Coordinates of C-alpha atoms in Angstrom, one line a residue:
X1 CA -54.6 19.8 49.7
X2 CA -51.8 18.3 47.4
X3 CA -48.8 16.9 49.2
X4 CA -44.9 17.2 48.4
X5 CA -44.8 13.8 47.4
X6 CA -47.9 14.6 45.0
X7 CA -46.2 17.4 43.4
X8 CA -43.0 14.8 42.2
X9 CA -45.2 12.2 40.5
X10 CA -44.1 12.1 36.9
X11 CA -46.7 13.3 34.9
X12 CA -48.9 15.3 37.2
X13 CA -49.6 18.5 36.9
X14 CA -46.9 19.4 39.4
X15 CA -44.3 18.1 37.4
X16 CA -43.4 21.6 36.2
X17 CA -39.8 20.9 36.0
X18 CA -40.0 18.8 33.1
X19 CA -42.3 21.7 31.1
X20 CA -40.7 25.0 32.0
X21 CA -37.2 26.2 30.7
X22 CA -36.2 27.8 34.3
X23 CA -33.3 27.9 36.0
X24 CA -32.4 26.1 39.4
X25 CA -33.8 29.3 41.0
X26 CA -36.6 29.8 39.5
X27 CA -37.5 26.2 39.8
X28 CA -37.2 26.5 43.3
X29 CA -38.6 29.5 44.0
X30 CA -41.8 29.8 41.3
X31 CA -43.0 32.7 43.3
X32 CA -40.7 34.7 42.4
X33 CA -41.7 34.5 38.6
X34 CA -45.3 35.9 39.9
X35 CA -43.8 38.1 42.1
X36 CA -41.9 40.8 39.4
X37 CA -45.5 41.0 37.7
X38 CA -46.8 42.3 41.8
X39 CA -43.8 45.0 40.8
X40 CA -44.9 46.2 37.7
X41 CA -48.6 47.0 39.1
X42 CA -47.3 48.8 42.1
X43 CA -44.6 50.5 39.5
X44 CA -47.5 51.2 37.2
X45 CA -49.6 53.1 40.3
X46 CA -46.8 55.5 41.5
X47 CA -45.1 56.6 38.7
X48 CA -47.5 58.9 37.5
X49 CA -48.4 60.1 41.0
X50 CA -44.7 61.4 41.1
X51 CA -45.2 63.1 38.5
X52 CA -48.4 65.5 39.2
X53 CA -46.5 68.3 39.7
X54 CA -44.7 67.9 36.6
X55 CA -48.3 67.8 34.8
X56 CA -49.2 71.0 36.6
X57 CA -46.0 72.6 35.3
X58 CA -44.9 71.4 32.2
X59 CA -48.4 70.6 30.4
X60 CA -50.6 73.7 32.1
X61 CA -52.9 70.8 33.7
X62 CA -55.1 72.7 36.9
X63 CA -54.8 71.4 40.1
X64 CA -58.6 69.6 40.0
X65 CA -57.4 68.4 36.6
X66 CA -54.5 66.4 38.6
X67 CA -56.2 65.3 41.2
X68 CA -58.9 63.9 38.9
X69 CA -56.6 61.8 36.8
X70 CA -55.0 60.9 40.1
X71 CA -58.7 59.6 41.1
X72 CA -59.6 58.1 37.9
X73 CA -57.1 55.0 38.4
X74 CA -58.9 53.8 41.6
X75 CA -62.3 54.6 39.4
X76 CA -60.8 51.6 37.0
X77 CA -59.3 49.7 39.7
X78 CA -62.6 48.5 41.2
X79 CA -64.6 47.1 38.9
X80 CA -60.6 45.4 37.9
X81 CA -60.7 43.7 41.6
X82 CA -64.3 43.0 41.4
X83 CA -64.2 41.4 37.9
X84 CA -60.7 40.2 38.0
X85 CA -60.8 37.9 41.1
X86 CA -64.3 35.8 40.3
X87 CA -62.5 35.7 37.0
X88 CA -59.4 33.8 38.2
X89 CA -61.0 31.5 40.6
X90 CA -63.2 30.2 37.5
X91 CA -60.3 30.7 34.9
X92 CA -57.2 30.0 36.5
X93 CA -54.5 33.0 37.7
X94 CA -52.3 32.7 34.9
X95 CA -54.8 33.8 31.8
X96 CA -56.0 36.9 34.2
X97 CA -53.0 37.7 35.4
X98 CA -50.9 38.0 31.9
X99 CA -53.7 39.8 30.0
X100 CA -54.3 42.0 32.3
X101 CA -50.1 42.6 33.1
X102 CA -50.5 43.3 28.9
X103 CA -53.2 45.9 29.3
X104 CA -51.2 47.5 32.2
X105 CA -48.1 47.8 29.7
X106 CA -50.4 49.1 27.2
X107 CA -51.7 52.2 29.4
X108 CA -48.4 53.2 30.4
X109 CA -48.1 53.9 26.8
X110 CA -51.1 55.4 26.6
X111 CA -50.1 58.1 28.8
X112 CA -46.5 58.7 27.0
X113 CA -49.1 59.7 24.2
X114 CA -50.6 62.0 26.8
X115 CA -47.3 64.1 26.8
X116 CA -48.3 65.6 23.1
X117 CA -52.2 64.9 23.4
X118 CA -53.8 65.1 26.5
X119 CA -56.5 63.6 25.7
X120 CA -55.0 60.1 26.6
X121 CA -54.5 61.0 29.8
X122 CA -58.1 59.8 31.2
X123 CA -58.2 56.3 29.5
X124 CA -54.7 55.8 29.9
X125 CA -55.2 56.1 33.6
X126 CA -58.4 54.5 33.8
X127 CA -57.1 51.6 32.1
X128 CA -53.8 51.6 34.5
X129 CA -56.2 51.2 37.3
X130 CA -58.7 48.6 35.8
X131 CA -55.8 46.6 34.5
X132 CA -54.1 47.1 38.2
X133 CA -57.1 45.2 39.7
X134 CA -57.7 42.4 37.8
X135 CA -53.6 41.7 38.5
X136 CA -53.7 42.3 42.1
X137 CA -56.6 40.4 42.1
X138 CA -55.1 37.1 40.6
X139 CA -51.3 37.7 40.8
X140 CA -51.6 38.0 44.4
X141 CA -53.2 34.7 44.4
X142 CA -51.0 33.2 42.5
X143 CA -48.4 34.4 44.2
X144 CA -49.6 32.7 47.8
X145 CA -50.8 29.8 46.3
X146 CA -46.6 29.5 45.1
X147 CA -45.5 30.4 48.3
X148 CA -47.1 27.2 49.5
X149 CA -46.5 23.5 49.8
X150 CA -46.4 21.7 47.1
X151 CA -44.1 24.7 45.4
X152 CA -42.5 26.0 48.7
X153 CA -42.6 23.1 51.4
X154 CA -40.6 25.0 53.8
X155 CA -42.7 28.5 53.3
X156 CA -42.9 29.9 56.8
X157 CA -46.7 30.9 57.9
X158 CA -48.2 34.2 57.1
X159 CA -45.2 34.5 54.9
X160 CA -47.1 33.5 51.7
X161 CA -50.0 35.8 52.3
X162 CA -47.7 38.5 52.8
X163 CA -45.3 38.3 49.8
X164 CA -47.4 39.9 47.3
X165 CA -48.0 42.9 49.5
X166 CA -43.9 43.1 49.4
X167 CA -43.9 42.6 45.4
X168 CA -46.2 45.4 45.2
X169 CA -44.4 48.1 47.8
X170 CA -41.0 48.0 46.1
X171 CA -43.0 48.7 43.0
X172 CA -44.6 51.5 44.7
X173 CA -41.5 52.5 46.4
X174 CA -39.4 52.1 42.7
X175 CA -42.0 53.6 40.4
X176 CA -42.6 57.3 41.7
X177 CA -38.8 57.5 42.4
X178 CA -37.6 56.7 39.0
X179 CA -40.3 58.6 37.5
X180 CA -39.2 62.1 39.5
X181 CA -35.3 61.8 38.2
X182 CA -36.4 60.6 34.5
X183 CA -38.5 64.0 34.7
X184 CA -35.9 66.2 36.7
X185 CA -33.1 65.4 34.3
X186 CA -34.2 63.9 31.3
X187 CA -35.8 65.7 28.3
X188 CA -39.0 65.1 26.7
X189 CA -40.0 63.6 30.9
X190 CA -43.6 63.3 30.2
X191 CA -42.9 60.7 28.0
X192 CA -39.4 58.8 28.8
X193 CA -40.4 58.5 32.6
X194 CA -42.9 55.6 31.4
X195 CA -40.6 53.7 29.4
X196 CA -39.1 52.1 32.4
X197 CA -42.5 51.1 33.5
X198 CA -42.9 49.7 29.8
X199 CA -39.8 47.6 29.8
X200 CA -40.4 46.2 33.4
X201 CA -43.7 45.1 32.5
X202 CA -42.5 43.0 29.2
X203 CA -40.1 41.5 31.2
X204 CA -42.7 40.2 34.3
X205 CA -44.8 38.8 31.1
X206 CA -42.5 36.9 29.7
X207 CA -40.4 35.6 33.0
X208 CA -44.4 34.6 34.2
X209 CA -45.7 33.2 31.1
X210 CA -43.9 29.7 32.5
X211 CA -45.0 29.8 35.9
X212 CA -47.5 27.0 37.1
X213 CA -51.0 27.5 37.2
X214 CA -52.6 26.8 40.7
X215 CA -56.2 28.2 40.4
X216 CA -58.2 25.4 39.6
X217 CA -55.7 22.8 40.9
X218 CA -58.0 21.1 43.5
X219 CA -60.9 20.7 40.9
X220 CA -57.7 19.0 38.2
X221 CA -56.9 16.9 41.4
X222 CA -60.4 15.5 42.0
X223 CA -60.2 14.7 38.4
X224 CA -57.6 12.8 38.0
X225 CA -58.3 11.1 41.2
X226 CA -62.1 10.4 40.4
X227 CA -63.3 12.2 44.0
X228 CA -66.7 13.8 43.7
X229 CA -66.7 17.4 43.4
X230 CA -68.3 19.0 46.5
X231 CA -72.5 20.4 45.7
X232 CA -71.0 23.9 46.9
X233 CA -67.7 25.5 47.4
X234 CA -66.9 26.9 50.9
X235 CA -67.8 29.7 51.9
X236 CA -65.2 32.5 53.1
X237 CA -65.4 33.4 57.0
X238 CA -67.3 36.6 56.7
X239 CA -67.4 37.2 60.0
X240 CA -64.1 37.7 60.7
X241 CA -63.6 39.7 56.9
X242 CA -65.7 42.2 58.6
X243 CA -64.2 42.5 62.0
X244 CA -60.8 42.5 61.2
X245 CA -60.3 43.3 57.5
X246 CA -63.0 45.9 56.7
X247 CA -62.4 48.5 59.3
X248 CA -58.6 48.4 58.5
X249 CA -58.7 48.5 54.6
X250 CA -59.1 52.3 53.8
X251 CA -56.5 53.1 55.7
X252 CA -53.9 50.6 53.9
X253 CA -53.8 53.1 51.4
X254 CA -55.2 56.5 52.7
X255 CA -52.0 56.8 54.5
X256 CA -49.8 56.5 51.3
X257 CA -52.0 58.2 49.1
X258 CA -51.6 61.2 51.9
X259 CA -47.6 60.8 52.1
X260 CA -47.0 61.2 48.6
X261 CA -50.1 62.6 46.7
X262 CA -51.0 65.8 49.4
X263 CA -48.3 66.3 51.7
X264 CA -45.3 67.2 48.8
X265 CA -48.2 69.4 47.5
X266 CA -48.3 71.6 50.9
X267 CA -44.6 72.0 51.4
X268 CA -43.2 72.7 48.2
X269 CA -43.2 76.6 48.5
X270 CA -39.3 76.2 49.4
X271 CA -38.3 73.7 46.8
X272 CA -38.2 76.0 43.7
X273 CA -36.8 74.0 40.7
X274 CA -36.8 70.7 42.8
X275 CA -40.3 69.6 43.5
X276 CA -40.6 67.0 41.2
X277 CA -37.5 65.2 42.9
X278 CA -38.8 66.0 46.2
X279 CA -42.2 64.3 45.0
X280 CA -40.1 61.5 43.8
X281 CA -38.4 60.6 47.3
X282 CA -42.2 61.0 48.8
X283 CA -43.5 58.3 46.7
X284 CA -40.2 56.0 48.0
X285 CA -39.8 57.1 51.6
X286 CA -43.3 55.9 52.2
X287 CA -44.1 52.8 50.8
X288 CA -40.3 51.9 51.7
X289 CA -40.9 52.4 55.3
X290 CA -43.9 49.9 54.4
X291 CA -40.7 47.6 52.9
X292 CA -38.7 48.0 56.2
X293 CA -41.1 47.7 58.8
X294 CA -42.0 44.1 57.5
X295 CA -39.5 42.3 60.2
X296 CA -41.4 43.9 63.0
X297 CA -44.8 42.7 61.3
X298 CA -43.7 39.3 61.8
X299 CA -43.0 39.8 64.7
X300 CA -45.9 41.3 65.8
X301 CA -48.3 38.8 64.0
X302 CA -46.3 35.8 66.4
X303 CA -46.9 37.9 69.5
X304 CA -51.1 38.5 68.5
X305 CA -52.8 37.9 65.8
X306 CA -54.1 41.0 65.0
X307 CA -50.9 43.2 66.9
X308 CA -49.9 43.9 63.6
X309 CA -53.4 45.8 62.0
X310 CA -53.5 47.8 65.7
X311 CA -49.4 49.1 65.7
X312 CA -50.7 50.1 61.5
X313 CA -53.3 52.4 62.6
X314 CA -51.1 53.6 65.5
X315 CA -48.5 54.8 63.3
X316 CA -50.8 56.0 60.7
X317 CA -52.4 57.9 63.0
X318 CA -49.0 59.4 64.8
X319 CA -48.0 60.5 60.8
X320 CA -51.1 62.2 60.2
X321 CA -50.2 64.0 63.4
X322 CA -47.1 64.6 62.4
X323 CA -48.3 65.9 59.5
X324 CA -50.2 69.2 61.0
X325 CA -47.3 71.0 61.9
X326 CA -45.5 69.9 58.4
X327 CA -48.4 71.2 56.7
X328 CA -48.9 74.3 58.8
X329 CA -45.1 75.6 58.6
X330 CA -44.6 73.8 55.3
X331 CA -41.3 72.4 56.4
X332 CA -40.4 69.8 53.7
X333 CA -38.0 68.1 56.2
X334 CA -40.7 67.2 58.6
X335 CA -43.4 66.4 56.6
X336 CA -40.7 63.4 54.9
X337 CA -40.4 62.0 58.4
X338 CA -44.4 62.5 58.6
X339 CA -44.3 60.7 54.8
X340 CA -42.3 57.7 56.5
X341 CA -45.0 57.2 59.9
X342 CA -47.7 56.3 57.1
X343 CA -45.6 54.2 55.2
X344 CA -44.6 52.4 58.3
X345 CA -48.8 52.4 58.8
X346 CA -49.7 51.4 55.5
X347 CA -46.7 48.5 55.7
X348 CA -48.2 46.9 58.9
X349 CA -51.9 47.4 57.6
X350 CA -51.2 46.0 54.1
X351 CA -49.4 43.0 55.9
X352 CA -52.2 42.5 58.5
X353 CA -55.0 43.0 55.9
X354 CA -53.4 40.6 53.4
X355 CA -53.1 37.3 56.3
X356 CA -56.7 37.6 57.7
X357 CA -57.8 37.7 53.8
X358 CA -56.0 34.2 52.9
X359 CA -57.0 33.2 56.3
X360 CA -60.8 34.2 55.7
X361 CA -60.9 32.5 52.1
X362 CA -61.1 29.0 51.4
X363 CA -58.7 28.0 48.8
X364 CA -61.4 28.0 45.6
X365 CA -62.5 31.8 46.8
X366 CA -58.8 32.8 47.7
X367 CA -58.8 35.7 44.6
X368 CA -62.3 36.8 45.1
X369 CA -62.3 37.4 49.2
X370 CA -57.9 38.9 48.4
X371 CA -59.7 41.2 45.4
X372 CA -62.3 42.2 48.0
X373 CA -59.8 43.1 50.5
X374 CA -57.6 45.2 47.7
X375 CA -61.2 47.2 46.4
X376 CA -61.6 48.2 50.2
X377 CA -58.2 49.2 50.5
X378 CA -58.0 51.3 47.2
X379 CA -60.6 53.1 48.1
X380 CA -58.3 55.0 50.6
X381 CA -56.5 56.5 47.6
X382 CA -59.7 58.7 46.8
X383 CA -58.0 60.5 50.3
X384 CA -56.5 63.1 48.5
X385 CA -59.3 64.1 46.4
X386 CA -61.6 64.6 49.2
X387 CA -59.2 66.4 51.0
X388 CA -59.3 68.8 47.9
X389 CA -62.5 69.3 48.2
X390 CA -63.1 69.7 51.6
X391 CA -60.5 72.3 51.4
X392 CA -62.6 75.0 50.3
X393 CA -64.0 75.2 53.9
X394 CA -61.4 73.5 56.2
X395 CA -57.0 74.2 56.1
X396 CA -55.3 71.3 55.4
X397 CA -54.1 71.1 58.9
X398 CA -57.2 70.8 60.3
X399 CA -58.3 67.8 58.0
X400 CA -55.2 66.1 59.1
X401 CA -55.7 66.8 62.6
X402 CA -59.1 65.5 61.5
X403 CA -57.7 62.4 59.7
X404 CA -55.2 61.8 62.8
X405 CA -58.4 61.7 65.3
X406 CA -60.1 59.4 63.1
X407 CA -57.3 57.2 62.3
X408 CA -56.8 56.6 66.6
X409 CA -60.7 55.7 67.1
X410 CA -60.8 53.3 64.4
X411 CA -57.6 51.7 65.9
X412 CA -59.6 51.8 69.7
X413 CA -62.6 50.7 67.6
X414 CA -60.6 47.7 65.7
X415 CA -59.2 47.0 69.0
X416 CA -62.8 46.6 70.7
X417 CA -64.0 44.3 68.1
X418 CA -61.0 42.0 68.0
X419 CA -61.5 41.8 72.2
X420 CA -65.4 40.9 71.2
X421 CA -64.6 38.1 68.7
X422 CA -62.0 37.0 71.2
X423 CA -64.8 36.7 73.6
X424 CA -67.1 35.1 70.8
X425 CA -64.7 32.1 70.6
X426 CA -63.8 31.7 74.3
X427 CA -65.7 28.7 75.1
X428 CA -68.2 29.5 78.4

């Protein structure tokens, strides 16, 4: 790896000062130019998930119709993860990351067409979700690989894993607020709750278009210092990917997608004329809790490695619990403290799920193993829909008493099979 005295060679490729028009800050902090375009996906995801009742009311949509288009963004996302993260270990971060921020801007305008023609609904969100992959793939990437010596020198550890898992819950937590009070208050709402989403995301282009690339760094290096390239890059620490990472991932973003896509849905009979709102503060409560919880995560991840993935799947499993008797009475109140358990969940399990991923990868495979981590996690977000379906024979309280029991043996399970791979590396 490069050192801090590589990175200040005059004419390097670390000598990024000299290139890029940034300021002091920015200079010193390139992350942070990365980081806003980590926003804008997580901005892009929620906003329209705060405003499915809206679509229900204002444009006749049925309730499968909804959930559908809800369900179509993580049918784009994956192949977006899949594709996008090979992609930007071969291609370099920035080319993936800035086309695929573009195509991201362009759905959200795509669906502000939906408002008068529904028909662009379905690609609008498909493309939201496919363009959402490709940038979690390589921005969050990028954004580790900035958060790390040569361009931070004084990161602290795990810290760099887990800033693009921040980046992307205050857009989460932003998004599907902002998008409930355009909608509440503002006419023609199927259309101007997008525009901030719009304006957001041609800002992250252009304040990332000068950021440095890092994805192909070591092979520039070896060039320019005439090293062999190795017969075969590294190969990512599988073993661990599936003990630690894989049984956690759907639940990173089950738990949100149940906080703010099914919950507001089953409480709403007392909101008349305020659902949307109350959808609004769903979609911030929980990924916000995600935000706030983050101190503790560090704390946690100091004390054992994987405390932080066991207290997630604690908490998500004590909100789903919470949840039942939300659900069952439909009391608004308690289902938004039952919103803010999974949110604390999905905070420690993103967190968790994101530092065993960097620490899995070798540098050259750091997007694809990250993009793999983000298609297992995604696939949580297909919660709601199932729980549709599975509605037609079981209440909704019983599914989340359901999801609650499940949610506690895969914590006792994860916990089992951290205690074996302890054992696996405890010399004999």
């Amino acid at each position: 790896m490069s050192t801090s005295a590589t990175s200040k060679m005059p004419g390097t490729l670390m000598d990024t000062p000299s290139t890029e028009p940034c300021d002091a800050a920015a200079a010193g902090r390139p992350w942070l130019r990365t980081g806003w375009m980590m926003t804008a996906s997580g901005w892009s995801a929620n906003q329209f998930s705060a405003l499915l009742g809206a679509y229900r009311s204002e444009l006749g949509l049925s309730e499968s119709t909804v959930t559908g288009l809800f369900a179509v963004y993580v049918v784009g996302l994956v192949p977006g993860l899949l594709l996008g993260g090979p992609l930007a270990d071969r291609r370099g971060r920035r080319p993936v990351a800035l086309t695929a921020l573009a195509v991201n801007l362009l759905s959200s305008c795509m669906l502000m067409a939906g408002s008068a023609a529904t028909g662009w609904l379905l690609p609008g969100r498909f493309l939201t979700g496919l363009s959402a992959g490709a940038l979690l793939a390589a921005g969050s990437a990028w954004v580790k690989e900035l958060s790390c010596p040569p361009y931070a020198p004084d990161a602290a550890a795990g810290t760099a894993a887990r800033r693009s898992g921040l980046f992307v819950s205050a857009g989460f937590a932003s998004g599907g607020l902002v998008a409930a009070l355009i909608a509440q208050w503002l006419p023609h709402p199927m259309a101007t709750a997008y525009l901030p989403h719009v304006v957001l995301a041609a800002a992250a282009w252009a304040v990332a278009h000068g950021a440095p690339e890092t994805g192909r760094r070591a092979d520039r290096t070896r060039s320019e210092t005439g090293a062999a390239a190795p017969d075969r890059a590294a190969a990512p620490d599988w073993r661990r990917f599936r003990r630690t990472v894989l049984p956690l991932a759907p639940w990173v973003f089950a738990a949100p997608a149940i906080g703010f896509a099914t919950l507001p849905g089953l409480v709403d009979g007392g909101l008349a004329g305020w659902r949307t709102v109350y959808a609004g503060i769903a979609t911030a409560v929980v990924p916000g809790s995600g935000l706030l919880v983050q101190p503790l995560a560090r704390r946690l991840a100091a004390r054992h490695r994987t405390a932080t993935g066991v207290a997630g799947l604690g908490a998500i499993a004590a909100g789903l619990a919470l949840a039942v008797p939300a659900a069952a009475a439909a009391r608004p109140g308690l289902a938004l403290v039952a919103a803010a358990l999974l949110g604390a969940g999905y905070g420690l399990a993103l967190s968790f799920g994101l530092t065993e991923a960097a620490a899995a990868a070798p540098p050259e495979r750091l997007a694809m193993v990250t993009s793999l981590f983000w298609t297992a996690a995604y696939l949580g977000m297909l919660t709601p829909y199932a729980l549709a379906l599975l509605s037609r024979w079981w209440s909704m309280p019983v599914l989340l008493a359901a999801g609650a029991v499940l949610a506690a043996l895969t914590c006792g399970a994860f916990a089992a099979l951290d205690r074996g791979a302890e054992a696996d590396r405890t010399p004999a």
